[in-house]
GROMACS .gro file of C-alpha atoms in nm:
model
  312
    1MET     CA    1  -0.114  -2.490   0.652
    2ALA     CA    2  -0.044  -2.289   0.966
    3PHE     CA    3  -0.389  -2.130   0.944
    4ASP     CA    4  -0.617  -2.151   1.249
    5PHE     CA    5  -0.982  -2.177   1.146
    6ALA     CA    6  -1.078  -2.038   1.487
    7ALA     CA    7  -0.980  -1.701   1.337
    8VAL     CA    8  -1.271  -1.725   1.091
    9THR     CA    9  -1.555  -1.537   1.259
   10ALA     CA   10  -1.902  -1.415   1.167
   11PRO     CA   11  -2.036  -1.164   1.112
   12PHE     CA   12  -1.724  -1.082   0.911
   13ARG     CA   13  -1.555  -0.755   1.000
   14MET     CA   14  -1.229  -0.594   0.887
   15GLN     CA   15  -1.067  -0.559   1.228
   16PRO     CA   16  -0.725  -0.609   1.395
   17GLY     CA   17  -0.815  -0.946   1.548
   18LEU     CA   18  -0.497  -0.965   1.756
   19ARG     CA   19  -0.445  -1.241   2.008
   20ALA     CA   20  -0.156  -1.293   2.247
   21LEU     CA   21   0.095  -1.558   2.150
   22ALA     CA   22   0.143  -1.840   2.396
   23PRO     CA   23   0.487  -1.858   2.562
   24GLY     CA   24   0.723  -2.059   2.345
   25ALA     CA   25   0.506  -2.037   2.031
   26ALA     CA   26   0.726  -2.014   1.722
   27GLN     CA   27   0.695  -1.716   1.488
   28LEU     CA   28   0.920  -1.827   1.202
   29THR     CA   29   0.911  -2.114   0.953
   30PRO     CA   30   1.237  -2.249   0.806
   31SER     CA   31   1.257  -2.280   0.428
   32ARG     CA   32   1.416  -2.565   0.236
   33PRO     CA   33   1.523  -2.588  -0.129
   34GLY     CA   34   1.238  -2.698  -0.350
   35GLU     CA   35   0.964  -2.547  -0.136
   36ARG     CA   36   0.714  -2.325  -0.311
   37ALA     CA   37   0.757  -2.012  -0.098
   38LEU     CA   38   1.134  -2.025  -0.134
   39GLU     CA   39   1.114  -2.068  -0.511
   40GLU     CA   40   0.877  -1.772  -0.551
   41LYS     CA   41   1.082  -1.554  -0.315
   42LEU     CA   42   1.400  -1.643  -0.500
   43ALA     CA   43   1.239  -1.539  -0.829
   44VAL     CA   44   1.132  -1.204  -0.683
   45LEU     CA   45   1.471  -1.126  -0.526
   46THR     CA   46   1.648  -1.227  -0.848
   47GLN     CA   47   1.430  -1.022  -1.083
   48HIS     CA   48   1.253  -0.757  -0.872
   49ALA     CA   49   1.458  -0.696  -0.558
   50ASP     CA   50   1.395  -0.322  -0.583
   51GLN     CA   51   1.021  -0.390  -0.543
   52ALA     CA   52   1.067  -0.609  -0.236
   53LEU     CA   53   1.356  -0.466  -0.030
   54LEU     CA   54   1.277  -0.109   0.074
   55ALA     CA   55   1.375   0.142   0.342
   56ALA     CA   56   1.258   0.492   0.419
   57PRO     CA   57   1.526   0.759   0.366
   58GLY     CA   58   1.767   0.767   0.659
   59PHE     CA   59   1.627   0.459   0.835
   60GLN     CA   60   1.890   0.216   0.964
   61ALA     CA   61   1.760  -0.140   1.010
   62GLY     CA   62   2.081  -0.290   1.148
   63ALA     CA   63   1.963  -0.329   1.508
   64ALA     CA   64   1.629  -0.476   1.401
   65LEU     CA   65   1.801  -0.723   1.167
   66GLN     CA   66   2.037  -0.836   1.440
   67ALA     CA   67   1.739  -0.884   1.673
   68LEU     CA   68   1.565  -1.088   1.401
   69CYS     CA   69   1.878  -1.301   1.360
   70ALA     CA   70   1.892  -1.364   1.735
   71HIS     CA   71   1.523  -1.457   1.742
   72ALA     CA   72   1.561  -1.686   1.440
   73GLU     CA   73   1.864  -1.863   1.587
   74ALA     CA   74   1.686  -1.916   1.919
   75GLU     CA   75   1.378  -2.063   1.749
   76HIS     CA   76   1.543  -2.257   1.467
   77PRO     CA   77   1.919  -2.309   1.509
   78GLN     CA   78   1.906  -2.561   1.225
   79ALA     CA   79   1.798  -2.279   0.991
   80LEU     CA   80   2.010  -1.985   1.109
   81GLN     CA   81   2.338  -1.974   1.298
   82ARG     CA   82   2.555  -1.680   1.398
   83ASN     CA   83   2.928  -1.677   1.470
   84ALA     CA   84   3.204  -1.423   1.507
   85ASP     CA   85   3.247  -1.397   1.129
   86GLY     CA   86   2.885  -1.363   1.025
   87VAL     CA   87   2.571  -1.569   0.977
   88ARG     CA   88   2.482  -1.886   0.788
   89ALA     CA   89   2.163  -2.061   0.682
   90PRO     CA   90   2.257  -2.432   0.693
   91LEU     CA   91   1.938  -2.554   0.523
   92LEU     CA   92   2.018  -2.335   0.223
   93GLY     CA   93   2.392  -2.400   0.224
   94TRP     CA   94   2.471  -2.028   0.213
   95GLY     CA   95   2.573  -1.753   0.452
   96LEU     CA   96   2.750  -1.422   0.490
   97ARG     CA   97   3.097  -1.343   0.617
   98GLY     CA   98   3.055  -0.975   0.674
   99ASP     CA   99   2.873  -0.885   0.353
  100VAL     CA  100   3.054  -1.148   0.143
  101VAL     CA  101   2.838  -1.439   0.027
  102VAL     CA  102   2.987  -1.777   0.119
  103GLY     CA  103   2.865  -2.134   0.082
  104ASP     CA  104   2.811  -2.425  -0.151
  105GLY     CA  105   2.433  -2.462  -0.163
  106PRO     CA  106   2.213  -2.428  -0.472
  107ALA     CA  107   2.394  -2.198  -0.713
  108GLU     CA  108   2.089  -1.987  -0.789
  109ILE     CA  109   2.062  -1.884  -0.423
  110GLY     CA  110   2.426  -1.781  -0.410
  111ARG     CA  111   2.392  -1.582  -0.732
  112CYS     CA  112   2.082  -1.408  -0.604
  113LEU     CA  113   2.244  -1.304  -0.275
  114GLY     CA  114   2.563  -1.193  -0.451
  115ALA     CA  115   2.367  -0.972  -0.690
  116LEU     CA  116   2.193  -0.784  -0.408
  117PRO     CA  117   2.347  -0.457  -0.287
  118ALA     CA  118   2.578  -0.543   0.004
  119PRO     CA  119   2.364  -0.366   0.269
  120TRP     CA  120   2.064  -0.578   0.167
  121ARG     CA  121   2.229  -0.921   0.163
  122LEU     CA  122   2.142  -1.006   0.524
  123ALA     CA  123   1.778  -0.915   0.462
  124GLY     CA  124   1.790  -1.128   0.147
  125LEU     CA  125   1.937  -1.425   0.333
  126LEU     CA  126   1.673  -1.402   0.608
  127SER     CA  127   1.399  -1.371   0.346
  128LEU     CA  128   1.514  -1.692   0.178
  129ALA     CA  129   1.596  -1.882   0.497
  130PHE     CA  130   1.240  -1.837   0.627
  131ALA     CA  131   0.898  -1.851   0.467
  132GLU     CA  132   0.795  -1.523   0.627
  133ASP     CA  133   0.813  -1.176   0.480
  134PHE     CA  134   0.926  -0.901   0.719
  135ALA     CA  135   0.861  -0.538   0.803
  136VAL     CA  136   0.974  -0.303   1.076
  137ILE     CA  137   0.705  -0.106   1.261
  138ASP     CA  138   0.793   0.214   1.446
  139GLY     CA  139   0.571   0.247   1.751
  140GLN     CA  140   0.642   0.614   1.811
  141THR     CA  141   0.538   0.730   1.464
  142ALA     CA  142   0.307   0.439   1.368
  143THR     CA  143   0.494   0.409   1.040
  144ILE     CA  144   0.657   0.126   0.845
  145PRO     CA  145   1.013   0.242   0.766
  146TRP     CA  146   1.151  -0.090   0.635
  147LEU     CA  147   1.014  -0.378   0.427
  148ALA     CA  148   1.139  -0.710   0.296
  149VAL     CA  149   0.822  -0.835   0.128
  150CYS     CA  150   0.838  -1.076  -0.166
  151LEU     CA  151   0.485  -1.222  -0.151
  152PRO     CA  152   0.237  -0.934  -0.110
  153SER     CA  153  -0.137  -0.991  -0.147
  154HIS     CA  154  -0.233  -0.751  -0.429
  155TRP     CA  155  -0.050  -0.455  -0.276
  156SER     CA  156   0.272  -0.279  -0.365
  157PRO     CA  157   0.543  -0.247  -0.098
  158GLN     CA  158   0.678   0.059  -0.283
  159GLU     CA  159   0.352   0.241  -0.202
  160LYS     CA  160   0.360   0.152   0.170
  161ILE     CA  161   0.718   0.229   0.270
  162GLY     CA  162   0.743   0.508   0.526
  163ARG     CA  163   0.366   0.546   0.547
  164HIS     CA  164   0.153   0.579   0.861
  165PHE     CA  165  -0.064   0.280   0.956
  166ALA     CA  166  -0.375   0.475   0.858
  167GLN     CA  167  -0.233   0.546   0.512
  168VAL     CA  168  -0.125   0.183   0.470
  169HIS     CA  169  -0.480   0.060   0.542
  170ALA     CA  170  -0.661   0.341   0.360
  171PRO     CA  171  -0.741   0.126   0.050
  172VAL     CA  172  -0.889  -0.156   0.262
  173ALA     CA  173  -1.267  -0.190   0.238
  174ASP     CA  174  -1.473  -0.126   0.553
  175ASN     CA  175  -1.155  -0.004   0.721
  176ARG     CA  176  -1.308   0.211   0.996
  177LEU     CA  177  -1.200  -0.016   1.281
  178LEU     CA  178  -0.849  -0.055   1.140
  179LEU     CA  179  -0.800   0.318   1.091
  180ALA     CA  180  -0.936   0.409   1.434
  181ALA     CA  181  -0.697   0.164   1.600
  182SER     CA  182  -0.384   0.255   1.401
  183ASP     CA  183  -0.186   0.451   1.661
  184HIS     CA  184  -0.296   0.224   1.945
  185LEU     CA  185  -0.197  -0.086   1.748
  186ALA     CA  186   0.148   0.053   1.673
  187ARG     CA  187   0.210   0.116   2.042
  188LEU     CA  188   0.062  -0.220   2.142
  189VAL     CA  189   0.271  -0.440   1.913
  190THR     CA  190   0.594  -0.258   1.998
  191GLY     CA  191   0.551  -0.324   2.371
  192THR     CA  192   0.660  -0.642   2.543
  193GLN     CA  193   0.381  -0.887   2.452
  194ARG     CA  194   0.403  -1.099   2.136
  195TRP     CA  195   0.090  -1.097   1.918
  196GLU     CA  196  -0.049  -1.282   1.617
  197ARG     CA  197  -0.341  -1.246   1.378
  198PHE     CA  198  -0.474  -1.438   1.080
  199VAL     CA  199  -0.604  -1.311   0.745
  200TRP     CA  200  -0.774  -1.520   0.478
  201THR     CA  201  -0.949  -1.502   0.144
  202ILE     CA  202  -1.058  -1.732  -0.136
  203THR     CA  203  -0.901  -1.667  -0.475
  204PRO     CA  204  -0.861  -1.823  -0.821
  205GLU     CA  205  -0.490  -1.730  -0.814
  206VAL     CA  206  -0.246  -2.011  -0.728
  207ARG     CA  207   0.066  -1.794  -0.695
  208LEU     CA  208   0.190  -1.666  -0.360
  209ASP     CA  209   0.343  -1.356  -0.519
  210MET     CA  210   0.049  -1.124  -0.590
  211HIS     CA  211   0.233  -0.797  -0.644
  212PRO     CA  212  -0.003  -0.598  -0.873
  213GLN     CA  213   0.278  -0.511  -1.115
  214ARG     CA  214   0.385  -0.874  -1.149
  215THR     CA  215   0.062  -1.072  -1.114
  216PRO     CA  216  -0.250  -0.949  -1.296
  217LYS     CA  217  -0.569  -1.049  -1.119
  218ARG     CA  218  -0.704  -1.382  -1.238
  219LEU     CA  219  -1.077  -1.382  -1.314
  220TRP     CA  220  -1.324  -1.635  -1.177
  221PRO     CA  221  -1.463  -1.874  -1.443
  222GLU     CA  222  -1.807  -1.746  -1.539
  223ASP     CA  223  -1.951  -2.074  -1.665
  224ALA     CA  224  -1.833  -2.308  -1.384
  225ASP     CA  225  -2.089  -2.455  -1.148
  226ALA     CA  226  -2.035  -2.451  -0.770
  227GLU     CA  227  -1.828  -2.769  -0.769
  228GLY     CA  228  -1.618  -2.664  -1.067
  229LEU     CA  229  -1.556  -2.319  -0.923
  230ALA     CA  230  -1.448  -2.463  -0.588
  231ARG     CA  231  -1.210  -2.701  -0.764
  232SER     CA  232  -1.038  -2.401  -0.923
  233ALA     CA  233  -1.026  -2.196  -0.601
  234PHE     CA  234  -0.753  -2.157  -0.341
  235LEU     CA  235  -0.770  -2.066   0.025
  236ARG     CA  236  -0.502  -1.799   0.072
  237THR     CA  237  -0.404  -1.732   0.431
  238GLU     CA  238  -0.161  -1.514   0.621
  239ARG     CA  239  -0.034  -1.573   0.971
  240GLN     CA  240   0.096  -1.237   1.088
  241THR     CA  241   0.301  -1.202   1.408
  242PHE     CA  242   0.490  -0.928   1.586
  243ILE     CA  243   0.837  -0.971   1.739
  244PRO     CA  244   0.858  -0.679   1.983
  245LEU     CA  245   1.172  -0.469   2.022
  246PRO     CA  246   1.054  -0.257   2.318
  247GLU     CA  247   1.393  -0.095   2.383
  248SER     CA  248   1.369   0.079   2.044
  249HIS     CA  249   0.989   0.111   2.037
  250GLN     CA  250   0.985  -0.107   1.728
  251ALA     CA  251   0.853  -0.447   1.624
  252ILE     CA  252   0.936  -0.689   1.346
  253PHE     CA  253   0.617  -0.777   1.163
  254THR     CA  254   0.621  -1.126   1.011
  255ILE     CA  255   0.386  -1.242   0.732
  256HIS     CA  256   0.361  -1.611   0.647
  257VAL     CA  257   0.160  -1.651   0.326
  258GLU     CA  258   0.021  -1.992   0.235
  259SER     CA  259  -0.221  -2.107  -0.031
  260GLY     CA  260  -0.382  -2.443  -0.092
  261PRO     CA  261  -0.661  -2.584  -0.311
  262LEU     CA  262  -0.990  -2.502  -0.137
  263ALA     CA  263  -1.129  -2.852  -0.186
  264GLU     CA  264  -0.820  -3.007  -0.027
  265VAL     CA  265  -0.774  -2.760   0.258
  266VAL     CA  266  -1.136  -2.741   0.374
  267THR     CA  267  -1.211  -3.100   0.469
  268ALA     CA  268  -1.406  -3.069   0.795
  269ALA     CA  269  -1.771  -2.968   0.816
  270ASP     CA  270  -1.704  -2.711   1.088
  271GLU     CA  271  -1.434  -2.544   0.873
  272ALA     CA  272  -1.673  -2.518   0.580
  273ALA     CA  273  -1.950  -2.386   0.807
  274ALA     CA  274  -1.720  -2.119   0.950
  275LEU     CA  275  -1.615  -1.998   0.604
  276HIS     CA  276  -1.976  -2.004   0.488
  277ALA     CA  277  -2.090  -1.787   0.778
  278ALA     CA  278  -1.807  -1.539   0.724
  279LEU     CA  279  -1.852  -1.517   0.348
  280ALA     CA  280  -2.229  -1.481   0.383
  281THR     CA  281  -2.184  -1.175   0.607
  282MET     CA  282  -1.919  -0.990   0.404
  283SER     CA  283  -2.029  -0.647   0.290
  284GLU     CA  284  -2.054  -0.562  -0.077
  285ALA     CA  285  -1.749  -0.337  -0.034
  286VAL     CA  286  -1.539  -0.622   0.109
  287LEU     CA  287  -1.657  -0.863  -0.160
  288ALA     CA  288  -1.553  -0.613  -0.426
  289TYR     CA  289  -1.220  -0.539  -0.253
  290ARG     CA  290  -1.140  -0.911  -0.241
  291SER     CA  291  -1.275  -0.981  -0.591
  292LEU     CA  292  -1.521  -1.231  -0.445
  293ALA     CA  293  -1.848  -1.088  -0.572
  294PRO     CA  294  -1.861  -1.294  -0.896
  295ALA     CA  295  -1.794  -1.617  -0.703
  296ARG     CA  296  -1.977  -1.556  -0.376
  297ASP     CA  297  -2.304  -1.742  -0.443
  298ARG     CA  298  -2.134  -2.045  -0.595
  299LEU     CA  299  -1.879  -2.060  -0.311
  300LEU     CA  300  -2.162  -2.039  -0.056
  301GLU     CA  301  -2.340  -2.326  -0.231
  302TRP     CA  302  -2.026  -2.541  -0.226
  303LEU     CA  303  -1.941  -2.455   0.136
  304ALA     CA  304  -2.297  -2.533   0.249
  305ALA     CA  305  -2.275  -2.874   0.084
  306ARG     CA  306  -1.929  -2.938   0.236
  307ALA     CA  307  -2.065  -2.835   0.577
  308GLY     CA  308  -2.330  -3.106   0.549
  309GLY     CA  309  -2.615  -2.876   0.635
  310ALA     CA  310  -2.433  -2.713   0.928
  311ALA     CA  311  -2.407  -2.379   0.745
  312ARG     CA  312  -2.711  -2.151   0.770
   0.00000   0.00000   0.00000
């Protein structure tokens, strides 16, 4: 997982948590056939593209998409290549010549891209070529006018498109810091510096796609002991980064969702201690928002044991 456990802090607070990206740090992750994120994204774009690919009325994403293509090619030329005719994703075996789908990769990928409306095929190709989901942030209005999000974490992209940062984060528990910083954050991430942040939770849901209309919330087992509960739990993480487009006062927001069995991901005592401290200091509102209240005490017991007494 790309998750950095240094981002787990206590006392836990819902806050921006931005940190500057080091020069040369990559922001994208190439996808390959057979990988879990690609398979789930392909299913969403095949069956629910209208829930994932969204633009505010009148917004033109062409310049931002071309900037994303240039960034992707510079970081991972093995995953995305541009030429005079169009763009291709060699690892997928598919590309676009203009808006015509070309290639000889897995047939289901070609069918999916061909079924998308022509103006959305480049966004679809980028979504499949990389593990990240994407959004465009407008720094002048602090709104999100464009989304290509296949793997949301219990939120609906249809409800966020065109909204102000404050409206987007309104449902978040203990959101005072996020709301107060909304306009400042929009200006900050659309400047010249590249930023990243990490988000995490513990969940009984294995799927990456958690759109509320497609994935009903899975309940924690009531009768499992601490060990049994932990064995059925997953650490779900997001690495979020911002590719700034300062000339247009915009940024491309990237979201890399990963999920792994808690007992396999948390192997070091200091990792368990960090999660224990954070979980122990979550407010009741945050526990309810993240559906952690029924599992909190058992997770704390398991994390304390995994930390070897380091958790207090």
